[in-house]
């Protein structure tokens, strides 16, 4: 099995997020998890690389993938569908998986509205996408035992039970930044999930905060400094300052290792 993971290009540039100076961290985690499991992966971060839809299609065709995964928030879902449709014209045998916040919020509606997608990954994608790819590689037809997916079964759309959140975030490999071009900014997640029920937020990473150890966070920063030489780190947690002791420990370790001087 060979996968191509795509962050689709923006149709029009409206805000800074349409032309980011950092990589897509979700695809970074997916790529590292799958690669560590022995699955061949190619990442195309169209927004970071300022790629046109035509270029994304061209790069995908070169890889001859079996599975194409496309991530999309709600404002990206139409373009994600257009990207998949254009690729499917040339790679008819490939299967298309959509992941991200939109399908997590609206799993049935997403597959009902966008016929090009064969599967959707709901919530955290690392374990779910791995199990789905393994099932596909074994040519299985029954996907009912894979938690956290929505899929087509004939004319029906099936939604499996929710997958439990990953509790030991230190067990995840660091994002596979070697699959991306170098950037000036590198995002770091020190935790996932948020306990606060704000009306404007769906809390896509869960309703409780799950934290990485300070040692694991700082080890990642050391690695990125050595290998990628960033100008800036951006902590992109929903709740970075929720646990002050956790933040203080991270800062203490940064000072202890002289990383604050880098």
Tab-separated table of C-alpha atoms in Angstrom:
chain	number	residue	atom	x	y	z
A	1	UNK	CA	0.000	0.000	0.000
A	2	UNK	CA	1.181	3.478	-0.866
A	3	UNK	CA	-0.499	6.588	0.492
A	4	UNK	CA	-0.490	10.209	-0.577
A	5	UNK	CA	-1.626	12.633	2.126
A	6	UNK	CA	-2.795	16.023	0.858
A	7	UNK	CA	-3.496	19.411	2.387
A	8	UNK	CA	-5.479	20.874	-0.531
A	9	UNK	CA	-4.666	24.256	-2.069
A	10	UNK	CA	-6.741	27.310	-1.269
A	11	UNK	CA	-9.089	28.341	-4.051
A	12	UNK	CA	-8.549	31.979	-3.165
A	13	UNK	CA	-6.250	33.582	-0.601
A	14	UNK	CA	-8.469	35.158	2.035
A	15	UNK	CA	-6.396	34.959	5.208
A	16	UNK	CA	-2.952	34.039	6.487
A	17	UNK	CA	-3.976	30.399	6.944
A	18	UNK	CA	-4.358	30.121	3.167
A	19	UNK	CA	-0.627	30.827	2.734
A	20	UNK	CA	0.910	29.533	5.983
A	21	UNK	CA	4.606	29.633	6.848
A	22	UNK	CA	4.314	26.328	8.738
A	23	UNK	CA	3.506	22.730	7.796
A	24	UNK	CA	0.246	20.897	8.460
A	25	UNK	CA	0.907	19.257	11.808
A	26	UNK	CA	-1.911	16.722	11.504
A	27	UNK	CA	-0.454	15.297	8.298
A	28	UNK	CA	2.976	15.343	9.956
A	29	UNK	CA	1.738	13.068	12.730
A	30	UNK	CA	-0.118	10.777	10.316
A	31	UNK	CA	2.943	10.428	8.092
A	32	UNK	CA	5.267	9.571	10.966
A	33	UNK	CA	2.873	7.035	12.483
A	34	UNK	CA	2.265	5.265	9.169
A	35	UNK	CA	5.920	5.382	8.171
A	36	UNK	CA	6.954	3.855	11.504
A	37	UNK	CA	4.494	1.051	10.760
A	38	UNK	CA	6.230	0.350	7.454
A	39	UNK	CA	3.713	2.036	5.159
A	40	UNK	CA	5.004	4.129	2.259
A	41	UNK	CA	3.802	7.727	2.480
A	42	UNK	CA	4.087	10.897	0.413
A	43	UNK	CA	2.876	14.263	1.776
A	44	UNK	CA	1.729	17.134	-0.420
A	45	UNK	CA	1.166	20.298	1.621
A	46	UNK	CA	-0.238	22.484	-1.135
A	47	UNK	CA	-0.807	25.542	1.042
A	48	UNK	CA	2.721	25.618	2.410
A	49	UNK	CA	4.234	25.027	-1.021
A	50	UNK	CA	1.812	27.443	-2.773
A	51	UNK	CA	0.809	24.716	-5.222
A	52	UNK	CA	-1.981	24.975	-7.759
A	53	UNK	CA	-4.628	22.285	-8.007
A	54	UNK	CA	-3.115	21.196	-11.313
A	55	UNK	CA	0.307	20.759	-9.694
A	56	UNK	CA	-1.168	18.740	-6.824
A	57	UNK	CA	-2.815	16.396	-9.323
A	58	UNK	CA	0.444	16.052	-11.268
A	59	UNK	CA	2.486	15.268	-8.133
A	60	UNK	CA	-0.090	12.725	-6.970
A	61	UNK	CA	-0.124	10.888	-10.290
A	62	UNK	CA	3.658	10.499	-10.185
A	63	UNK	CA	3.330	8.555	-6.911
A	64	UNK	CA	0.743	6.072	-8.259
A	65	UNK	CA	-0.925	5.754	-4.826
A	66	UNK	CA	-3.372	3.101	-3.669
A	67	UNK	CA	-4.969	5.415	-1.094
A	68	UNK	CA	-5.274	9.191	-1.124
A	69	UNK	CA	-6.004	10.957	2.151
A	70	UNK	CA	-7.163	14.571	2.112
A	71	UNK	CA	-7.561	16.707	5.220
A	72	UNK	CA	-10.165	19.448	5.405
A	73	UNK	CA	-11.653	21.901	7.826
A	74	UNK	CA	-15.115	23.183	6.888
A	75	UNK	CA	-13.848	26.100	4.811
A	76	UNK	CA	-11.628	23.628	2.887
A	77	UNK	CA	-14.083	20.800	2.223
A	78	UNK	CA	-15.262	21.994	-1.215
A	79	UNK	CA	-11.685	22.359	-2.417
A	80	UNK	CA	-10.794	18.975	-0.913
A	81	UNK	CA	-13.608	17.429	-2.943
A	82	UNK	CA	-12.512	19.212	-6.126
A	83	UNK	CA	-8.960	17.984	-5.561
A	84	UNK	CA	-10.159	14.398	-5.155
A	85	UNK	CA	-12.416	14.610	-8.225
A	86	UNK	CA	-9.581	15.898	-10.421
A	87	UNK	CA	-7.224	13.159	-9.197
A	88	UNK	CA	-9.860	10.452	-9.611
A	89	UNK	CA	-10.161	11.271	-13.321
A	90	UNK	CA	-6.657	9.816	-13.722
A	91	UNK	CA	-6.386	7.284	-10.855
A	92	UNK	CA	-9.718	5.501	-10.949
A	93	UNK	CA	-8.606	2.539	-8.835
A	94	UNK	CA	-7.395	4.621	-5.877
A	95	UNK	CA	-9.500	4.959	-2.736
A	96	UNK	CA	-10.150	8.388	-1.227
A	97	UNK	CA	-10.228	9.099	2.503
A	98	UNK	CA	-11.226	12.446	4.001
A	99	UNK	CA	-10.114	13.439	7.478
A	100	UNK	CA	-10.126	16.539	9.622
A	101	UNK	CA	-12.606	18.624	11.544
A	102	UNK	CA	-15.383	18.788	8.940
A	103	UNK	CA	-15.933	15.050	8.580
A	104	UNK	CA	-15.482	14.663	12.340
A	105	UNK	CA	-18.364	17.070	12.914
A	106	UNK	CA	-20.569	15.833	10.059
A	107	UNK	CA	-19.583	12.286	9.073
A	108	UNK	CA	-22.781	11.171	7.319
A	109	UNK	CA	-23.415	14.540	5.699
A	110	UNK	CA	-19.843	14.681	4.376
A	111	UNK	CA	-20.027	11.358	2.532
A	112	UNK	CA	-23.598	12.090	1.411
A	113	UNK	CA	-22.628	15.435	-0.082
A	114	UNK	CA	-19.216	14.509	-1.493
A	115	UNK	CA	-19.528	11.261	-3.428
A	116	UNK	CA	-15.837	11.123	-4.307
A	117	UNK	CA	-14.839	10.079	-0.788
A	118	UNK	CA	-14.958	6.368	0.018
A	119	UNK	CA	-14.099	6.688	3.718
A	120	UNK	CA	-13.931	9.345	6.397
A	121	UNK	CA	-11.717	9.331	9.496
A	122	UNK	CA	-13.432	10.766	12.563
A	123	UNK	CA	-11.312	12.365	15.294
A	124	UNK	CA	-7.680	11.406	15.862
A	125	UNK	CA	-6.380	9.778	12.740
A	126	UNK	CA	-3.183	7.928	13.581
A	127	UNK	CA	-4.543	4.566	14.767
A	128	UNK	CA	-7.687	4.761	12.659
A	129	UNK	CA	-5.962	5.400	9.349
A	130	UNK	CA	-3.383	2.718	10.088
A	131	UNK	CA	-6.080	0.104	10.773
A	132	UNK	CA	-7.996	1.156	7.664
A	133	UNK	CA	-4.910	0.891	5.457
A	134	UNK	CA	-4.095	-2.517	6.928
A	135	UNK	CA	-7.623	-3.729	6.178
A	136	UNK	CA	-7.430	-2.397	2.631
A	137	UNK	CA	-4.021	-3.990	2.073
A	138	UNK	CA	-5.527	-7.352	3.052
A	139	UNK	CA	-8.445	-6.692	0.662
A	140	UNK	CA	-10.970	-6.925	3.470
A	141	UNK	CA	-14.552	-5.969	2.672
A	142	UNK	CA	-15.837	-5.732	6.236
A	143	UNK	CA	-14.853	-2.497	7.987
A	144	UNK	CA	-17.333	-2.723	10.851
A	145	UNK	CA	-14.635	-3.425	13.443
A	146	UNK	CA	-12.556	-0.307	12.702
A	147	UNK	CA	-13.481	2.340	15.263
A	148	UNK	CA	-13.673	5.949	14.146
A	149	UNK	CA	-14.595	5.671	10.473
A	150	UNK	CA	-17.539	6.468	8.238
A	151	UNK	CA	-17.793	4.526	4.985
A	152	UNK	CA	-20.026	3.370	2.174
A	153	UNK	CA	-21.681	-0.046	2.275
A	154	UNK	CA	-23.575	-0.337	-0.994
A	155	UNK	CA	-26.075	2.514	-1.010
A	156	UNK	CA	-25.812	2.992	2.766
A	157	UNK	CA	-23.417	5.143	4.772
A	158	UNK	CA	-22.171	3.465	7.928
A	159	UNK	CA	-20.721	5.202	10.975
A	160	UNK	CA	-18.720	3.022	13.358
A	161	UNK	CA	-18.395	3.639	17.071
A	162	UNK	CA	-16.082	6.383	18.268
A	163	UNK	CA	-12.435	5.560	18.784
A	164	UNK	CA	-11.028	6.107	22.258
A	165	UNK	CA	-8.614	9.021	22.507
A	166	UNK	CA	-4.905	8.266	22.664
A	167	UNK	CA	-3.956	8.750	26.304
A	168	UNK	CA	-0.176	8.318	26.066
A	169	UNK	CA	0.770	11.065	23.620
A	170	UNK	CA	4.460	10.386	24.298
A	171	UNK	CA	3.960	7.096	22.453
A	172	UNK	CA	3.432	8.954	19.180
A	173	UNK	CA	6.484	9.610	16.996
A	174	UNK	CA	7.347	13.231	16.290
A	175	UNK	CA	5.765	14.715	13.151
A	176	UNK	CA	7.553	13.590	9.977
A	177	UNK	CA	8.841	16.992	8.934
A	178	UNK	CA	11.248	15.359	6.470
A	179	UNK	CA	8.228	14.848	4.220
A	180	UNK	CA	7.742	18.627	4.011
A	181	UNK	CA	9.906	21.435	2.649
A	182	UNK	CA	11.654	23.464	5.321
A	183	UNK	CA	9.597	26.225	6.883
A	184	UNK	CA	10.408	29.244	9.031
A	185	UNK	CA	7.858	28.309	11.712
A	186	UNK	CA	7.385	24.888	13.325
A	187	UNK	CA	4.247	24.070	15.252
A	188	UNK	CA	4.369	22.121	18.512
A	189	UNK	CA	1.435	20.440	20.248
A	190	UNK	CA	2.107	19.823	23.928
A	191	UNK	CA	-1.411	18.496	24.556
A	192	UNK	CA	-4.672	17.517	22.905
A	193	UNK	CA	-8.209	18.235	24.031
A	194	UNK	CA	-9.916	21.002	26.015
A	195	UNK	CA	-12.254	20.882	29.049
A	196	UNK	CA	-14.012	24.201	28.340
A	197	UNK	CA	-17.439	24.119	26.580
A	198	UNK	CA	-17.141	27.305	24.498
A	199	UNK	CA	-20.174	27.645	22.214
A	200	UNK	CA	-18.040	28.454	19.149
A	201	UNK	CA	-15.836	25.343	19.376
A	202	UNK	CA	-16.572	21.643	18.801
A	203	UNK	CA	-13.485	20.447	20.733
A	204	UNK	CA	-12.405	18.112	17.937
A	205	UNK	CA	-9.610	16.640	20.081
A	206	UNK	CA	-11.835	15.705	22.989
A	207	UNK	CA	-13.290	17.229	26.127
A	208	UNK	CA	-10.368	16.547	28.447
A	209	UNK	CA	-6.775	17.711	28.184
A	210	UNK	CA	-4.223	14.977	27.472
A	211	UNK	CA	-0.656	16.187	27.909
A	212	UNK	CA	2.730	15.117	26.658
A	213	UNK	CA	5.555	14.997	29.180
A	214	UNK	CA	7.728	18.133	29.237
A	215	UNK	CA	10.723	15.922	28.429
A	216	UNK	CA	9.041	14.623	25.287
A	217	UNK	CA	8.088	18.126	24.155
A	218	UNK	CA	11.579	19.501	24.639
A	219	UNK	CA	13.150	16.472	22.941
A	220	UNK	CA	11.058	17.270	19.879
A	221	UNK	CA	12.179	20.878	19.960
A	222	UNK	CA	15.822	19.765	20.205
A	223	UNK	CA	15.324	17.503	17.210
A	224	UNK	CA	13.676	20.208	15.113
A	225	UNK	CA	16.388	22.744	15.977
A	226	UNK	CA	19.091	20.290	14.950
A	227	UNK	CA	17.468	19.031	11.758
A	228	UNK	CA	15.390	21.954	10.489
A	229	UNK	CA	16.843	25.102	12.084
A	230	UNK	CA	13.564	26.991	12.517
A	231	UNK	CA	13.237	30.718	13.115
A	232	UNK	CA	10.277	30.255	15.420
A	233	UNK	CA	8.203	27.669	17.289
A	234	UNK	CA	4.455	28.095	17.588
A	235	UNK	CA	2.619	26.277	20.375
A	236	UNK	CA	-0.683	25.398	18.758
A	237	UNK	CA	-2.473	23.693	21.643
A	238	UNK	CA	-6.028	24.691	22.464
A	239	UNK	CA	-4.978	24.940	26.114
A	240	UNK	CA	-1.229	25.543	26.312
A	241	UNK	CA	-1.395	27.562	29.558
A	242	UNK	CA	-4.113	25.514	31.276
A	243	UNK	CA	-1.593	23.615	33.390
A	244	UNK	CA	0.896	26.224	34.602
A	245	UNK	CA	3.205	23.663	36.216
A	246	UNK	CA	3.442	21.854	32.895
A	247	UNK	CA	4.347	25.057	31.056
A	248	UNK	CA	6.884	26.033	33.719
A	249	UNK	CA	8.557	22.626	33.474
A	250	UNK	CA	8.860	22.969	29.709
A	251	UNK	CA	10.405	26.412	30.130
A	252	UNK	CA	12.774	25.145	32.821
A	253	UNK	CA	13.973	22.367	30.523
A	254	UNK	CA	14.474	24.789	27.646
A	255	UNK	CA	16.691	26.931	29.869
A	256	UNK	CA	18.487	23.893	31.327
A	257	UNK	CA	19.403	22.759	27.802
A	258	UNK	CA	20.249	26.302	26.653
A	259	UNK	CA	17.617	26.044	23.934
A	260	UNK	CA	16.310	29.489	24.832
A	261	UNK	CA	19.508	30.853	23.313
A	262	UNK	CA	19.070	29.130	19.952
